[in-house]
Coordinates of C-alpha atoms and ligand atoms in Angstrom, one line a residue:
X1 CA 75.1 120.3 87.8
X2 CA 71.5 120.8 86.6
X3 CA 69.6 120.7 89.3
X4 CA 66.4 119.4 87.8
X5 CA 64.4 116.5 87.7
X6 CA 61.7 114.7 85.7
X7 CA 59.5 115.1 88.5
X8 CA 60.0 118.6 89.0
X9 CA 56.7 120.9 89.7
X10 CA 55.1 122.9 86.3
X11 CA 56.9 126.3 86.3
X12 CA 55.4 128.3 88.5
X13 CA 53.5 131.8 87.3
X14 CA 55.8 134.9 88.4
X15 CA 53.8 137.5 90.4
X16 CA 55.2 140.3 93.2
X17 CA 58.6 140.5 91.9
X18 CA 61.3 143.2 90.9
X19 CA 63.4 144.4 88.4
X20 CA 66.2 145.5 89.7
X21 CA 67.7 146.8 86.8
X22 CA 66.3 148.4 83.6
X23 CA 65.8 151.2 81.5
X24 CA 62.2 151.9 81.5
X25 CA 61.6 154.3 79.2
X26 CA 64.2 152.9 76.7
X27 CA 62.7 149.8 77.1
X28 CA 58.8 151.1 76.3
X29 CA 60.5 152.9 73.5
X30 CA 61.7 149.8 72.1
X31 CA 58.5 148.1 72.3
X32 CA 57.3 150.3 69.9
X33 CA 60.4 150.0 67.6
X34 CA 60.8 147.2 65.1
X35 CA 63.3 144.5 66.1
X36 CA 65.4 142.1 64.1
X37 CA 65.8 140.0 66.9
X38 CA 63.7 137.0 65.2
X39 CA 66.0 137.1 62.1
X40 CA 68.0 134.1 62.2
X41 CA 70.3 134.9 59.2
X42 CA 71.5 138.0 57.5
X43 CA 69.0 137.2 54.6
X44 CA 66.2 137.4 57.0
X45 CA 67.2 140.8 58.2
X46 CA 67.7 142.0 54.6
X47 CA 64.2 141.1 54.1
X48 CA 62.9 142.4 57.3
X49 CA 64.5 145.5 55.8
X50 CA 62.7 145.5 52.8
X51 CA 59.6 144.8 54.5
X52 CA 59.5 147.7 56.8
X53 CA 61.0 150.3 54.1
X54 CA 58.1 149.5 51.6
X55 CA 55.5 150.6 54.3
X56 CA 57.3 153.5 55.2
X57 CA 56.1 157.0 54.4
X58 CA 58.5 159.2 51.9
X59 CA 61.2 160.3 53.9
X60 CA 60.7 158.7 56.9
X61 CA 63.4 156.8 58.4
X62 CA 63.7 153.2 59.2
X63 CA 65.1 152.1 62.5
X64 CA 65.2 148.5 63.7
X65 CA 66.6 146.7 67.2
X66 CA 68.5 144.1 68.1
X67 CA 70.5 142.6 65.7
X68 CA 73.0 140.1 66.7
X69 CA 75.3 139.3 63.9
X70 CA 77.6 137.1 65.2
X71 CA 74.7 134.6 65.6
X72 CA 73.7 134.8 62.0
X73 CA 75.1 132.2 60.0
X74 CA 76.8 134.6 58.2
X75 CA 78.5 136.0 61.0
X76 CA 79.2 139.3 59.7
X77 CA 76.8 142.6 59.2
X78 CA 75.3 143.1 55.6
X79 CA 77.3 145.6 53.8
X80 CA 76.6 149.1 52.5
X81 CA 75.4 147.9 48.7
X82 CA 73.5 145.1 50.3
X83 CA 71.3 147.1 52.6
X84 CA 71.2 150.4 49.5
X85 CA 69.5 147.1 47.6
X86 CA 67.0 146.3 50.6
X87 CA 66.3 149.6 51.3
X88 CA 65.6 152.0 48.3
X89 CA 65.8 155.5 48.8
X90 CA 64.3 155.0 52.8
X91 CA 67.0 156.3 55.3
X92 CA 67.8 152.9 57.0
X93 CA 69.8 152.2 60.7
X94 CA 69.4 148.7 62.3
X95 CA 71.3 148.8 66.1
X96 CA 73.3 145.9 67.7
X97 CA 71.5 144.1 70.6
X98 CA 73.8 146.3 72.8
X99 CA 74.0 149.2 71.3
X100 CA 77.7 149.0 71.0
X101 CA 77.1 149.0 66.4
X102 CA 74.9 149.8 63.8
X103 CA 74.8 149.6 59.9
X104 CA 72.9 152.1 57.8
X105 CA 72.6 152.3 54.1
X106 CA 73.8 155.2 52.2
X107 CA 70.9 157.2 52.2
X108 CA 70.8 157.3 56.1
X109 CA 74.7 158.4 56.1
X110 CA 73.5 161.1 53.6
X111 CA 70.7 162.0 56.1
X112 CA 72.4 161.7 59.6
X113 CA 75.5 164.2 57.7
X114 CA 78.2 161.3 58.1
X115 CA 81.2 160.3 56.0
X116 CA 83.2 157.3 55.9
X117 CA 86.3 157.3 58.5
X118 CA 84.5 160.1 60.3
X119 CA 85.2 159.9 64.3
X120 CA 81.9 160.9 66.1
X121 CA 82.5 161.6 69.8
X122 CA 84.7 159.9 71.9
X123 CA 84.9 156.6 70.2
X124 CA 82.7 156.5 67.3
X125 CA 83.7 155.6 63.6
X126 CA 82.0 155.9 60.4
X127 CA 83.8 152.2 59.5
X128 CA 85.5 152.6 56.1
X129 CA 87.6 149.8 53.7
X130 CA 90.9 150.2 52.6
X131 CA 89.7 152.2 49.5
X132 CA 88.5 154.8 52.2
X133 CA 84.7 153.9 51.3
X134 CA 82.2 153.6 54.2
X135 CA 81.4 150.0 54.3
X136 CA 77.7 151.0 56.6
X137 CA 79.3 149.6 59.8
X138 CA 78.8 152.5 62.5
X139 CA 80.9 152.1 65.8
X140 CA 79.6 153.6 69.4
X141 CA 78.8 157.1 68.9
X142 CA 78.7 157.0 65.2
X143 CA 75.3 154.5 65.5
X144 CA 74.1 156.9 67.8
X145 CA 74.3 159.8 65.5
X146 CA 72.3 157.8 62.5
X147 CA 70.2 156.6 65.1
X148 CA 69.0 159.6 66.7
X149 CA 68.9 161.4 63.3
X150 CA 65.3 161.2 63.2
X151 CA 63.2 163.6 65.2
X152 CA 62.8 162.5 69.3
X153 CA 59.1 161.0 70.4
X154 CA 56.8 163.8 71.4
X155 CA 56.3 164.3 75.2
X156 CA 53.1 162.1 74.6
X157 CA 54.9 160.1 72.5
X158 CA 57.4 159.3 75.7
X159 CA 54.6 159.0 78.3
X160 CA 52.9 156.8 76.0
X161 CA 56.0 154.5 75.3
X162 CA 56.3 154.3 79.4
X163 CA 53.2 153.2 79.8
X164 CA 53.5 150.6 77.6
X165 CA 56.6 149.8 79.1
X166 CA 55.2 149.3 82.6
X167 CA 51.8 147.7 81.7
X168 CA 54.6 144.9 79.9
X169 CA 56.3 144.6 83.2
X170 CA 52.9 144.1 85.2
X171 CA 52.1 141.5 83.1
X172 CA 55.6 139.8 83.4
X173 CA 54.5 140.0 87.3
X174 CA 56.8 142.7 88.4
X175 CA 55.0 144.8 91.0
X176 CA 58.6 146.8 91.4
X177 CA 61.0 148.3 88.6
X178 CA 64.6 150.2 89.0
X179 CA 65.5 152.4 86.3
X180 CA 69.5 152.5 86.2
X181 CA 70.0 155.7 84.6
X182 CA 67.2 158.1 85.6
X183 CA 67.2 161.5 83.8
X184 CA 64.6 164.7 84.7
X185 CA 61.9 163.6 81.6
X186 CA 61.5 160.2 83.0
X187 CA 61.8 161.3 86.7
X188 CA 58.6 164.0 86.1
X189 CA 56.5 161.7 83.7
X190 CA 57.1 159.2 86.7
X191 CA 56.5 161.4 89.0
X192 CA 53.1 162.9 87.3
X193 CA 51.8 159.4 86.7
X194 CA 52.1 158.9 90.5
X195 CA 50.4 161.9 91.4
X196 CA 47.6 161.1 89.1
X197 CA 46.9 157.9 91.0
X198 CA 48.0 156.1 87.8
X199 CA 51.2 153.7 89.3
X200 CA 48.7 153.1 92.4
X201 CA 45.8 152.0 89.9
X202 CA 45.9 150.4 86.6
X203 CA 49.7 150.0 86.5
X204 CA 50.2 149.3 90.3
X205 CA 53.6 149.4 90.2
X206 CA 56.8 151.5 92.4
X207 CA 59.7 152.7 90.8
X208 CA 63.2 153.4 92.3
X209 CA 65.5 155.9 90.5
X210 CA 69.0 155.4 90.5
X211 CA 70.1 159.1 88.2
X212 CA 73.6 159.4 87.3
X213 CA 75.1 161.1 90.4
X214 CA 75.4 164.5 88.3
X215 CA 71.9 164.6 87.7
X216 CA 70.6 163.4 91.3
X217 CA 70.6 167.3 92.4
X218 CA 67.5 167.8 90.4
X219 CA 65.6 165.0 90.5
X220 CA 66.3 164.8 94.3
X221 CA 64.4 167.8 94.8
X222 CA 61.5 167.2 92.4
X223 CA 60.7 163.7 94.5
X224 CA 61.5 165.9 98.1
X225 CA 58.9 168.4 96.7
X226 CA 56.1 166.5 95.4
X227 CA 56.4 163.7 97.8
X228 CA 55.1 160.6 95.1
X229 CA 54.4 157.5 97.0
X230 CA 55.4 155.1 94.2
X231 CA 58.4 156.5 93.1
X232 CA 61.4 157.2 95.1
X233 CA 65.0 158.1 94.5
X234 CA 67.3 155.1 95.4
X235 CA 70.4 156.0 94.5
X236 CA 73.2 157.6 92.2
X237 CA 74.4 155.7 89.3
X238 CA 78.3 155.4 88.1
X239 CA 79.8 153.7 85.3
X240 CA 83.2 151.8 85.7
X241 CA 83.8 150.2 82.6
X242 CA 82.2 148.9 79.2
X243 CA 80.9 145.5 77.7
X244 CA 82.1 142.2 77.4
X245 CA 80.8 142.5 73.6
X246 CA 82.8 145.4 72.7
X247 CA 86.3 144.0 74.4
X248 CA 85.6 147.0 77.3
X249 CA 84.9 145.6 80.3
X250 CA 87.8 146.1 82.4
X251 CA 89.1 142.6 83.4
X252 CA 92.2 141.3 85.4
X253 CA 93.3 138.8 82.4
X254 CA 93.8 140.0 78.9
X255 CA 91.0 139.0 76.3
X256 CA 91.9 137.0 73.3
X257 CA 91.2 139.4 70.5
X258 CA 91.6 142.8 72.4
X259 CA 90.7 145.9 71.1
X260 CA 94.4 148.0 70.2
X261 CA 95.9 149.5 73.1
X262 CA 93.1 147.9 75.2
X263 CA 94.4 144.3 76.3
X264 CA 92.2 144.0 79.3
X265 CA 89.4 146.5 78.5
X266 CA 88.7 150.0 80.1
X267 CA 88.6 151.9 83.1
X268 CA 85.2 154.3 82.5
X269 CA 86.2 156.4 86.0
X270 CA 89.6 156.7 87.6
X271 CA 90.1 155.5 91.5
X272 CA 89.7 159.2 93.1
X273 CA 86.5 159.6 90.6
X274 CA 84.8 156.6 92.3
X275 CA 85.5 157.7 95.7
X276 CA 84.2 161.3 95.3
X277 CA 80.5 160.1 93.5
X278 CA 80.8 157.2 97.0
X279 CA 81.2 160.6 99.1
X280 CA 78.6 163.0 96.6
X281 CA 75.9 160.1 97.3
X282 CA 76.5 159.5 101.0
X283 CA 76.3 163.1 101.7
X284 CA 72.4 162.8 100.4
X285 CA 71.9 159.6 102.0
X286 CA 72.1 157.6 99.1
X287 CA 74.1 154.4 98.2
X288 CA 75.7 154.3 94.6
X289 CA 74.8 151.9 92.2
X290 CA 78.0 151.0 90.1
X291 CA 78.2 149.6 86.5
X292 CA 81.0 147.3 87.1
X293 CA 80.8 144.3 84.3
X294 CA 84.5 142.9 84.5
X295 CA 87.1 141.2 87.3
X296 CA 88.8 144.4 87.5
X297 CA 86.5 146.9 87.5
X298 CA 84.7 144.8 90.2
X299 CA 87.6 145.0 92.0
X300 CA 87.9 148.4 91.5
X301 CA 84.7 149.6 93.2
X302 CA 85.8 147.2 96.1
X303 CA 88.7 148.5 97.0
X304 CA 87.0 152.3 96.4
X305 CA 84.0 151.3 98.9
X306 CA 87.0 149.8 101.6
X307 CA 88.5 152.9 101.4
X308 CA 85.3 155.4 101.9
X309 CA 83.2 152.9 104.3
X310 CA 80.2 155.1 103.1
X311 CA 77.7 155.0 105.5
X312 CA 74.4 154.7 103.6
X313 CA 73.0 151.1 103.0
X314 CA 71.9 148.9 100.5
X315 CA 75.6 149.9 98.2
X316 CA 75.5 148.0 95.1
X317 CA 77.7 146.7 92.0
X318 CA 75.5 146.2 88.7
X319 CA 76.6 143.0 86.4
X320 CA 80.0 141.8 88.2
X321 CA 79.8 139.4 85.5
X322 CA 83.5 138.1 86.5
X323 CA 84.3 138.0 89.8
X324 CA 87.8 137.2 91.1
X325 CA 87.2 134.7 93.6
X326 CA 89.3 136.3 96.1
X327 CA 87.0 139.2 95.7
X328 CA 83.7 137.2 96.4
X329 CA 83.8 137.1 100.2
X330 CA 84.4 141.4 100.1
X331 CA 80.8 141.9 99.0
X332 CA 79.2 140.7 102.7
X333 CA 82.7 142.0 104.3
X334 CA 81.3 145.4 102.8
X335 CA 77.6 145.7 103.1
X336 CA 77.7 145.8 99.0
X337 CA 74.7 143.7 97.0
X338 CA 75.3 142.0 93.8
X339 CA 73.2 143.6 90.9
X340 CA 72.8 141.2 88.6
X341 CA 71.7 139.8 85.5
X342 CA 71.9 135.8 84.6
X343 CA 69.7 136.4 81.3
X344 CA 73.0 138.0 80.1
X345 CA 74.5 134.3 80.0
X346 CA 72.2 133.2 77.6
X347 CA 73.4 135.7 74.7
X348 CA 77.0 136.6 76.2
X349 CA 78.4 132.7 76.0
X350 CA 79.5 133.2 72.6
X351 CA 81.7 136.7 73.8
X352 CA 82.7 134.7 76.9
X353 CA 84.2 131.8 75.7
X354 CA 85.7 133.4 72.4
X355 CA 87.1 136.5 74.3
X356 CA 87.8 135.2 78.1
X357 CA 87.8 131.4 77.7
X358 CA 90.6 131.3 80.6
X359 CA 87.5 133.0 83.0
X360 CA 84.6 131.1 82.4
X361 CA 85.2 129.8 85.6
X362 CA 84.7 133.2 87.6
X363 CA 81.4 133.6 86.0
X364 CA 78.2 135.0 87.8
X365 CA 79.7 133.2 91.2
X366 CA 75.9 133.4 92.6
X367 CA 76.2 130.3 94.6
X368 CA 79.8 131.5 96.5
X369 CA 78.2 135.3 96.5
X370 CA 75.1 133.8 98.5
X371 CA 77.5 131.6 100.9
X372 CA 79.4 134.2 101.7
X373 CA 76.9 135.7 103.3
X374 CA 74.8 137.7 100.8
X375 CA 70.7 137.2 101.2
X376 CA 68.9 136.7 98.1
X377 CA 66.5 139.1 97.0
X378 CA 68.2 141.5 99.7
X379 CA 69.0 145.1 98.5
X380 CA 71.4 145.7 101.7
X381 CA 73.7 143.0 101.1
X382 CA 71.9 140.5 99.1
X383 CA 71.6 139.1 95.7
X384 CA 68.9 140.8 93.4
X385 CA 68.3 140.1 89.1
X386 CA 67.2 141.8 87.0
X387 CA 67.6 142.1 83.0
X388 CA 68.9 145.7 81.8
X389 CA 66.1 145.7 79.7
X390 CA 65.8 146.6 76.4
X391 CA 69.6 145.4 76.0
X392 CA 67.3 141.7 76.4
X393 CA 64.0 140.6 76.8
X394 CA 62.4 141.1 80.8
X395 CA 60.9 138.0 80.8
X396 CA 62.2 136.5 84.1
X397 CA 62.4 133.2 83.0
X398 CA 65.2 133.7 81.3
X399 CA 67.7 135.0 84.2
X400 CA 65.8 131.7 86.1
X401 CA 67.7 129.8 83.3
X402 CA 71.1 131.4 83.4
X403 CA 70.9 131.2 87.4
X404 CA 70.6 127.5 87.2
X405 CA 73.0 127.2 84.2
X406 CA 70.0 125.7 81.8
X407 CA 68.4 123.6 84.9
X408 CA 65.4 125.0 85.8
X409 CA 61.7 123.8 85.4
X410 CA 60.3 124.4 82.1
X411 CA 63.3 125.4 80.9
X412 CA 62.9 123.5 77.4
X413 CA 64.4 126.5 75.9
X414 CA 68.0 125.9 77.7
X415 CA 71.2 126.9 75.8
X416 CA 73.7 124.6 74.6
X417 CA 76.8 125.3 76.7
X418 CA 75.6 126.8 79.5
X419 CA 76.7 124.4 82.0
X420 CA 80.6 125.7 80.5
X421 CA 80.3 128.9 82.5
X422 CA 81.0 128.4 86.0
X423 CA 78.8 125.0 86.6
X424 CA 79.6 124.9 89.9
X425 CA 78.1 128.5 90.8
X426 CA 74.6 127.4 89.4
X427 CA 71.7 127.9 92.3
X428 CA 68.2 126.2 92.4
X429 CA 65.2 127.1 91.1
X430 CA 63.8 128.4 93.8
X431 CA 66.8 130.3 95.2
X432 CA 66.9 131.8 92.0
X433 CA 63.3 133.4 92.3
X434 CA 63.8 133.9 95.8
X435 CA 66.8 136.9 94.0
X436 CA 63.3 138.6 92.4
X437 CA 61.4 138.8 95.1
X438 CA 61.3 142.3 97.3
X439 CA 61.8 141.3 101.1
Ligands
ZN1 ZN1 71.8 149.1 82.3

């Protein structure tokens, strides 16, 4: 039920909270890419298209953000002749919301060296049509390769991007970020702006690192050496699965329109795999943060962190956007803390009840994860949000929303069939802030 009434308080100003989850420097990037994220049709982005290709220099490339087809009228991507007639000659790439797709025109496949039905790494695919022409879709890897076709930022190009990416945050009223998927670059430009007094000052902000547990080594070292008081290594990171989007998420039911040979997603890690990166993180001290977005990748890391009883604190699952309910209890049985995101309801409704519609009812199961015994806004068995930023906007408000299914204060912007997903797991508004704050 909504839980909230006409004489509800004015939506209160955030201040002093975290983000438990993003990717900083991605995200500062973005802020300085273009985004097709206002287009509400696939007209719009065509002209958004030609827009940014007739200020662009000779050459350059165009890259935009963020488009979400599905919720275009149209429904589909634009094809190949469509975006060659927006673009011109201009090397053009525009990226899915989750970075799962892209489309280029034929100038950028010319550019980025690609060829229709080409596979690019592990599961990419220059998309071609039955005549063998490349219709412009690019699949996982194959977007990636268009995408990174032109040249990287400059290392002032990257410190300037994180910069804006944290000054956006302070204004959001985070005092405290976590960046999921820490790498050296970021870890030293962190690190440097710490020792510069520049996160204590202007920025006033901390950051916790979470590298992937191959990279911790490294990065371990550089924050043991240098001793920054802002930023500090929290933790390895681990992926288990995919995305609800891309049919990959590893689920305990099938979805309706799997991917071939897929019926209930992917496994990213296999059981033993999970249990040595538990063991490689508690040997530093570290808990492991694990990308777990499905029922059965969830269960997964469970029955992986039953089995190790690791004994470093604060172990946590990122997403667990489907929870088995049997499973719900094990997270305060365990020590673990749900990682998660309700913002993600907002845009993953349409992939929920077109690809799971028999789980919408082991949604985000905040309220049972919380009664069970986990303490929100806890990071040793507790209940934190976050957004995953740049895959969506930081703005807080919006996991507020999804928390309280579309009932929370100020809210005008609530989306239509929220209150399908799980109704009974919606919290209150002030629970749901309460899962921001830093204890
Ligand atoms: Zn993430």
């Amino acid at each position: 039920m909504p839980q909230t009434s006409a004489t509800a308080p004015a939506a209160r100003t955030p201040s002093g909270l975290r983000e438990a989850h993003c990717h900083i420097g991605a995200f500062g990037a973005a802020l300085s890419l273009p985004s097709v994220s206002e287009c509400a049709s696939l007209g719009e982005c065509l002209a958004r298209v030609t827009a940014l290709c007739a200020v662009a220099k000779p050459g350059q490339h165009v890259r935009a953000l963020h488009a979400r087809p599905l919720a275009w009228p149209e429904g589909r991507w634009p094809t190949l002749a469509e975006l060659d007639a927006a673009a011109g000659a201009a090397p053009v790439v525009i990226m899915s919301f989750d970075h799962h797709q892209g489309v280029c025109n034929s100038a950028m496949l010319a550019a980025a060296g690609l060829s229709a039905g080409q596979r690019v790494g592990p599961k990419g695919e220059v998309v071609s049509d039955a005549h063998g022409v490349a219709t412009g879709l690019l699949m996982e890897h194959a977007a990636y390769a268009a995408w990174e076709a032109s040249p990287g930022p400059s290392v002032e190009e990257s410190l300037s991007h994180l910069r804006a990416g944290l000054r956006r945050y302070l204004e959001l009223g985070f005092i405290e970020v976590h960046d999921l998927r820490t790498d050296l670059r970021l870890a030293e430009a962190l690190v440097a702006m710490d020792l510069s007094g520049e996160l204590a000052g202007e920025l006033g902000m901390r950051v916790e690192l979470f590298p992937l547990v191959q990279d911790l080594g490294p990065i371990v070292e550089l924050v043991q050496t240098l001793r920054p008081a802002r930023v500090r290594v929290a933790g390895g990171k681990l992926f288990a699965d995919g995305t609800l989007n891309a049919r990959t998420a590893l689920t305990l039911t099938p979805y309706a329109e799997a991917l071939p040979g897929l019926p209930m997603g992917q496994a990213m890690v296999t059981p033993s795999q999970v249990d040595d990166a538990l063991r490689a993180c508690d040997a530093l001290g570290l808990p492991l943060a694990v990308h777990a977005i499905g029922d059965g990748a969830v269960r997964m890391i469970l029955d992986a962190l039953a089995r190790v009883r690791p004994v470093a604190m604060g172990q946590r699952i990122e997403h667990c956007e489907l929870i088995d309910p049997a499973d719900v209890p094990r997270f305060a049985e365990l020590g673990v803390t749900a990682s998660v995101q309700p913002c993600h309801l907002l845009t993953d409704l349409p992939a929920l009840t077109r690809l799971l519609p028999q789980s919408l009812g082991r949604v985000l199961p905040v309220r049972s994860l919380i009664a069970s015994g986990l303490t929100p806004g806890a990071l040793v068995r507790g209940v934190v949000f976050g957004s995953d930023a740049p895959i969506v906007r930081p703005e807080p408000i919006d996991s507020i929303v999804g928390a309280t299914r579309g009932g929370a204060t100020g809210s005008a912007s609530a989306v239509a069939g929220l209150d399908r997903l799980s109704p009974g797991e919606a919290i209150d508004e002030a629970t749901a802030w309460r899962c921001f704050e830093p204890g």
